[in-house]
Amino acid sequence: MPAAERVLLRSVTMWLLLQSLLLLASRLRAAAAFPKGCYPSEEEGLKTFRCSNARLTEVPRDIPNDTNKLYLDSNQIPFLPRDAFRDLPLLLELDLSHNAIANVESGAFRGLAEHLHSLDLSSNRLVSVSKDAFSNLKAKVNLSNNPWLCDCRLQELIRTVDLAAGSSSGIVCKSSALEEHVGKAFLQVIADTDFCNVYKKTTDIAMLVTMFGWFAMVISYLVYYVRQNQEDARRHLEYLKSLPSKQRRSEESSTISTVV
């Protein structure tokens, strides 16, 4: 092989080796930036980021912003703060199941309304969540296997979200204002009980009782005031009767003018 060709071949080999080393270093740096136990991959042509069983106690901040599928399941995340996923505009699927989530702040899913089509919050510690937390979200939501308090708030939430197929039977009353509802599927309960209507009636009754109480207090005060004035007037008239006649007439005239 001519010397020129050997030099060219060696140069090309060195260049390819250098490119491979640079690519490997880039991937190592990227991997080092991710939380321990998290890694990116590609599944069915979708960019996926997995953090399953990574012992996370919060939503990671260094998730690639072109992620389509995010798995944060089986961790110890206790709550979802506002704008937790704001930098993931292309997210299609979000799995938060099997965590310790007890609180979802309003705006936690802000920025995901346009693309997200699957949200799994099953097997957490959700007792009560405002419907505003899921505002404008079009995703299929799994809320099963949480210790729900069955009340008007949960009823409004269920009417707001689009439940994932087959997940509704897993939304069970862990507690309720009525003991008979505990242990029953929520959709079964609200078939016979309108929690929001019951709450409205209770509120109306409480307002009526309060208004009646104030009215009774006002009437009682007026009655007391009138009786007290009558008693004072009676005593004064008895006093006037005990005075000499001329002085009594003068005092009576003064009393009459004062009353007028």
Tab-separated table of C-alpha atoms in Angstrom:
chain	number	residue	atom	x	y	z
A	1	MET	CA	0.000	0.000	0.000
A	2	PRO	CA	1.457	3.379	-0.975
A	3	ALA	CA	2.588	5.599	1.887
A	4	ALA	CA	0.029	8.296	0.991
A	5	GLU	CA	-2.837	5.823	1.274
A	6	ARG	CA	-1.551	4.532	4.622
A	7	VAL	CA	-1.398	8.086	5.978
A	8	LEU	CA	-4.919	8.807	4.702
A	9	LEU	CA	-6.308	5.585	6.180
A	10	ARG	CA	-4.625	6.313	9.509
A	11	SER	CA	-6.044	9.849	9.527
A	12	VAL	CA	-9.575	8.618	8.823
A	13	THR	CA	-9.248	5.972	11.559
A	14	MET	CA	-8.040	8.546	14.066
A	15	TRP	CA	-10.861	10.914	13.123
A	16	LEU	CA	-13.500	8.195	13.593
A	17	LEU	CA	-11.973	7.209	16.909
A	18	LEU	CA	-11.995	10.830	18.069
A	19	GLN	CA	-15.648	11.223	17.060
A	20	SER	CA	-16.564	8.059	18.975
A	21	LEU	CA	-14.747	9.294	22.068
A	22	LEU	CA	-16.471	12.689	21.903
A	23	LEU	CA	-19.888	11.036	21.517
A	24	LEU	CA	-19.189	8.690	24.431
A	25	ALA	CA	-18.030	11.596	26.616
A	26	SER	CA	-21.149	13.555	25.737
A	27	ARG	CA	-23.374	10.650	26.716
A	28	LEU	CA	-21.464	10.121	29.955
A	29	ARG	CA	-21.848	13.803	30.862
A	30	ALA	CA	-25.567	13.651	30.112
A	31	ALA	CA	-25.971	10.491	32.183
A	32	ALA	CA	-24.068	12.084	35.071
A	33	ALA	CA	-26.525	15.004	35.066
A	34	PHE	CA	-29.518	12.700	35.584
A	35	PRO	CA	-30.598	11.609	39.087
A	36	LYS	CA	-29.315	8.217	40.145
A	37	GLY	CA	-31.542	5.499	38.748
A	38	CYS	CA	-32.860	7.631	35.858
A	39	TYR	CA	-31.989	7.074	32.222
A	40	PRO	CA	-33.254	8.104	28.761
A	41	SER	CA	-34.263	5.626	26.072
A	42	GLU	CA	-36.372	5.387	22.955
A	43	GLU	CA	-39.483	3.213	22.857
A	44	GLU	CA	-41.625	2.783	19.752
A	45	GLY	CA	-40.099	5.911	18.269
A	46	LEU	CA	-40.901	7.992	21.372
A	47	LYS	CA	-38.266	9.565	23.590
A	48	THR	CA	-38.668	8.062	27.034
A	49	PHE	CA	-37.233	9.005	30.410
A	50	ARG	CA	-37.425	6.361	33.144
A	51	CYS	CA	-36.993	6.990	36.855
A	52	SER	CA	-38.883	3.986	38.194
A	53	ASN	CA	-37.754	2.755	41.643
A	54	ALA	CA	-35.150	5.518	41.844
A	55	ARG	CA	-35.978	6.525	45.457
A	56	LEU	CA	-36.921	10.021	44.347
A	57	THR	CA	-38.475	12.401	46.871
A	58	GLU	CA	-39.309	15.111	44.322
A	59	VAL	CA	-39.859	15.549	40.608
A	60	PRO	CA	-36.414	15.694	38.895
A	61	ARG	CA	-35.417	19.001	37.339
A	62	ASP	CA	-33.040	17.776	34.624
A	63	ILE	CA	-35.539	15.869	32.475
A	64	PRO	CA	-34.845	16.356	28.723
A	65	ASN	CA	-37.427	18.806	27.406
A	66	ASP	CA	-38.107	16.670	24.316
A	67	THR	CA	-39.335	13.748	26.454
A	68	ASN	CA	-42.543	12.081	25.238
A	69	LYS	CA	-42.993	9.459	27.972
A	70	LEU	CA	-42.000	10.024	31.603
A	71	TYR	CA	-42.003	7.268	34.229
A	72	LEU	CA	-41.693	8.448	37.835
A	73	ASP	CA	-43.530	5.473	39.322
A	74	SER	CA	-42.586	3.559	42.490
A	75	ASN	CA	-40.786	6.401	44.271
A	76	GLN	CA	-41.427	8.447	47.436
A	77	ILE	CA	-42.602	11.719	45.888
A	78	PRO	CA	-44.953	13.350	48.479
A	79	PHE	CA	-46.510	16.194	46.466
A	80	LEU	CA	-46.617	17.881	43.063
A	81	PRO	CA	-45.765	21.619	43.152
A	82	ARG	CA	-46.979	24.275	40.755
A	83	ASP	CA	-45.316	24.100	37.303
A	84	ALA	CA	-43.682	20.741	38.117
A	85	PHE	CA	-43.749	19.756	34.409
A	86	ARG	CA	-43.734	23.196	32.788
A	87	ASP	CA	-40.586	22.499	30.704
A	88	LEU	CA	-41.954	19.322	29.071
A	89	PRO	CA	-44.175	20.632	26.262
A	90	LEU	CA	-44.008	17.385	24.237
A	91	LEU	CA	-45.004	15.032	27.037
A	92	LEU	CA	-47.625	12.466	26.022
A	93	GLU	CA	-47.593	10.018	28.931
A	94	LEU	CA	-46.887	10.643	32.617
A	95	ASP	CA	-46.749	7.817	35.155
A	96	LEU	CA	-46.746	8.905	38.810
A	97	SER	CA	-48.264	5.749	40.254
A	98	HIS	CA	-47.077	4.051	43.462
A	99	ASN	CA	-45.700	7.172	45.130
A	100	ALA	CA	-46.638	8.996	48.348
A	101	ILE	CA	-48.413	11.914	46.666
A	102	ALA	CA	-50.904	13.473	49.082
A	103	ASN	CA	-51.098	16.974	47.629
A	104	VAL	CA	-51.377	18.278	44.062
A	105	GLU	CA	-51.045	22.054	43.841
A	106	SER	CA	-53.152	24.024	41.408
A	107	GLY	CA	-51.106	24.468	38.219
A	108	ALA	CA	-48.983	21.340	38.755
A	109	PHE	CA	-49.820	20.150	35.222
A	110	ARG	CA	-49.743	23.576	33.602
A	111	GLY	CA	-48.274	23.411	30.103
A	112	LEU	CA	-49.358	19.808	29.482
A	113	ALA	CA	-52.943	20.433	28.370
A	114	GLU	CA	-52.255	20.355	24.631
A	115	HIS	CA	-50.374	17.063	24.268
A	116	LEU	CA	-50.680	14.901	27.387
A	117	HIS	CA	-53.067	12.000	26.815
A	118	SER	CA	-52.289	9.688	29.763
A	119	LEU	CA	-51.810	10.565	33.455
A	120	ASP	CA	-51.471	7.833	36.097
A	121	LEU	CA	-51.888	8.898	39.741
A	122	SER	CA	-53.027	5.536	41.036
A	123	SER	CA	-51.782	4.006	44.309
A	124	ASN	CA	-50.854	7.249	46.034
A	125	ARG	CA	-52.148	8.994	49.189
A	126	LEU	CA	-54.666	11.371	47.670
A	127	VAL	CA	-57.555	12.174	50.017
A	128	SER	CA	-58.901	15.370	48.473
A	129	VAL	CA	-57.789	17.363	45.413
A	130	SER	CA	-59.218	20.565	43.950
A	131	LYS	CA	-60.653	20.274	40.452
A	132	ASP	CA	-58.514	23.309	39.528
A	133	ALA	CA	-55.418	21.093	39.694
A	134	PHE	CA	-56.625	19.392	36.482
A	135	SER	CA	-57.915	22.516	34.777
A	136	ASN	CA	-58.008	22.220	30.940
A	137	LEU	CA	-56.317	18.798	31.060
A	138	LYS	CA	-57.559	16.478	28.298
A	139	ALA	CA	-55.593	13.395	29.376
A	140	LYS	CA	-57.120	10.107	30.495
A	141	VAL	CA	-56.565	10.133	34.266
A	142	ASN	CA	-56.190	7.141	36.590
A	143	LEU	CA	-57.139	8.061	40.195
A	144	SER	CA	-57.703	4.550	41.542
A	145	ASN	CA	-56.340	3.068	44.787
A	146	ASN	CA	-56.139	6.297	46.773
A	147	PRO	CA	-57.661	6.878	50.255
A	148	TRP	CA	-60.360	9.233	48.976
A	149	LEU	CA	-62.696	11.298	51.145
A	150	CYS	CA	-66.070	11.063	49.428
A	151	ASP	CA	-67.569	14.546	49.437
A	152	CYS	CA	-68.602	17.384	47.139
A	153	ARG	CA	-64.967	18.194	46.291
A	154	LEU	CA	-64.341	14.693	44.943
A	155	GLN	CA	-67.649	14.787	43.076
A	156	GLU	CA	-66.608	18.012	41.314
A	157	LEU	CA	-63.183	16.527	40.520
A	158	ILE	CA	-64.674	13.383	38.965
A	159	ARG	CA	-66.942	15.539	36.808
A	160	THR	CA	-63.923	17.575	35.628
A	161	VAL	CA	-61.450	14.850	34.617
A	162	ASP	CA	-61.690	12.206	31.904
A	163	LEU	CA	-61.165	8.919	33.767
A	164	ALA	CA	-58.998	6.205	32.227
A	165	ALA	CA	-60.944	3.181	31.028
A	166	GLY	CA	-61.528	0.632	33.784
A	167	SER	CA	-60.180	2.877	36.567
A	168	SER	CA	-63.469	4.216	37.972
A	169	SER	CA	-64.178	1.095	40.051
A	170	GLY	CA	-60.872	1.679	41.878
A	171	ILE	CA	-62.002	5.080	43.217
A	172	VAL	CA	-63.310	3.883	46.575
A	173	CYS	CA	-64.500	5.842	49.636
A	174	LYS	CA	-61.897	5.481	52.378
A	175	SER	CA	-63.910	7.973	54.454
A	176	SER	CA	-67.194	9.812	54.093
A	177	ALA	CA	-69.660	11.952	56.016
A	178	LEU	CA	-71.976	8.935	55.981
A	179	GLU	CA	-70.531	5.705	57.370
A	180	GLU	CA	-72.588	3.633	54.942
A	181	HIS	CA	-70.518	4.924	51.997
A	182	VAL	CA	-67.141	3.722	53.333
A	183	GLY	CA	-65.702	0.918	51.243
A	184	LYS	CA	-67.977	1.576	48.266
A	185	ALA	CA	-66.966	2.716	44.776
A	186	PHE	CA	-67.543	6.450	44.494
A	187	LEU	CA	-69.453	6.241	41.212
A	188	GLN	CA	-71.811	3.775	42.865
A	189	VAL	CA	-72.341	6.160	45.784
A	190	ILE	CA	-73.073	9.282	43.713
A	191	ALA	CA	-75.671	7.353	41.730
A	192	ASP	CA	-77.891	7.792	44.813
A	193	THR	CA	-76.277	10.714	46.665
A	194	ASP	CA	-75.555	14.216	45.399
A	195	PHE	CA	-72.857	15.383	47.836
A	196	CYS	CA	-72.841	18.947	46.507
A	197	ASN	CA	-76.622	19.273	46.858
A	198	VAL	CA	-76.467	17.915	50.418
A	199	TYR	CA	-73.705	20.399	51.203
A	200	LYS	CA	-75.771	23.262	49.763
A	201	LYS	CA	-78.798	22.274	51.843
A	202	THR	CA	-76.670	22.027	54.982
A	203	THR	CA	-75.179	25.454	54.274
A	204	ASP	CA	-78.624	26.975	53.686
A	205	ILE	CA	-79.930	25.520	56.953
A	206	ALA	CA	-76.899	26.836	58.834
A	207	MET	CA	-77.483	30.307	57.367
A	208	LEU	CA	-81.156	30.217	58.349
A	209	VAL	CA	-80.286	29.146	61.898
A	210	THR	CA	-77.702	31.942	62.134
A	211	MET	CA	-80.146	34.543	60.811
A	212	PHE	CA	-82.845	33.348	63.221
A	213	GLY	CA	-80.371	33.587	66.104
A	214	TRP	CA	-79.500	37.197	65.241
A	215	PHE	CA	-83.184	38.069	64.801
A	216	ALA	CA	-84.023	36.556	68.199
A	217	MET	CA	-81.198	38.561	69.798
A	218	VAL	CA	-82.467	41.824	68.274
A	219	ILE	CA	-86.061	41.131	69.385
A	220	SER	CA	-84.864	40.203	72.884
A	221	TYR	CA	-82.902	43.446	73.136
A	222	LEU	CA	-85.882	45.532	71.974
A	223	VAL	CA	-88.192	43.826	74.467
A	224	TYR	CA	-85.667	44.379	77.252
A	225	TYR	CA	-85.223	48.038	76.242
A	226	VAL	CA	-88.976	48.728	76.189
A	227	ARG	CA	-89.563	46.980	79.524
A	228	GLN	CA	-86.650	48.800	81.123
A	229	ASN	CA	-88.009	52.171	79.950
A	230	GLN	CA	-91.486	51.265	81.170
A	231	GLU	CA	-90.092	50.364	84.570
A	232	ASP	CA	-88.149	53.642	84.760
A	233	ALA	CA	-91.238	55.606	83.761
A	234	ARG	CA	-93.391	53.801	86.370
A	235	ARG	CA	-90.894	54.549	89.125
A	236	HIS	CA	-90.711	58.178	88.099
A	237	LEU	CA	-94.509	58.520	88.126
A	238	GLU	CA	-94.677	56.992	91.598
A	239	TYR	CA	-92.079	59.467	92.706
A	240	LEU	CA	-94.114	62.319	91.244
A	241	LYS	CA	-97.214	61.165	93.073
A	242	SER	CA	-95.340	61.386	96.339
A	243	LEU	CA	-94.497	65.070	95.779
A	244	PRO	CA	-96.685	68.050	96.821
A	245	SER	CA	-99.363	68.848	94.298
A	246	LYS	CA	-97.826	72.042	92.745
A	247	GLN	CA	-94.381	70.554	92.405
A	248	ARG	CA	-95.946	67.351	91.073
A	249	ARG	CA	-97.750	69.206	88.283
A	250	SER	CA	-94.530	70.960	87.329
A	251	GLU	CA	-92.591	67.692	87.296
A	252	GLU	CA	-95.339	65.921	85.295
A	253	SER	CA	-95.277	68.705	82.694
A	254	SER	CA	-91.517	68.357	82.479
A	255	THR	CA	-91.807	64.578	82.162
A	256	ILE	CA	-94.472	64.830	79.441
A	257	SER	CA	-92.409	67.340	77.435
A	258	THR	CA	-89.354	65.094	77.781
A	259	VAL	CA	-91.302	62.041	76.577
A	260	VAL	CA	-92.684	64.055	73.619
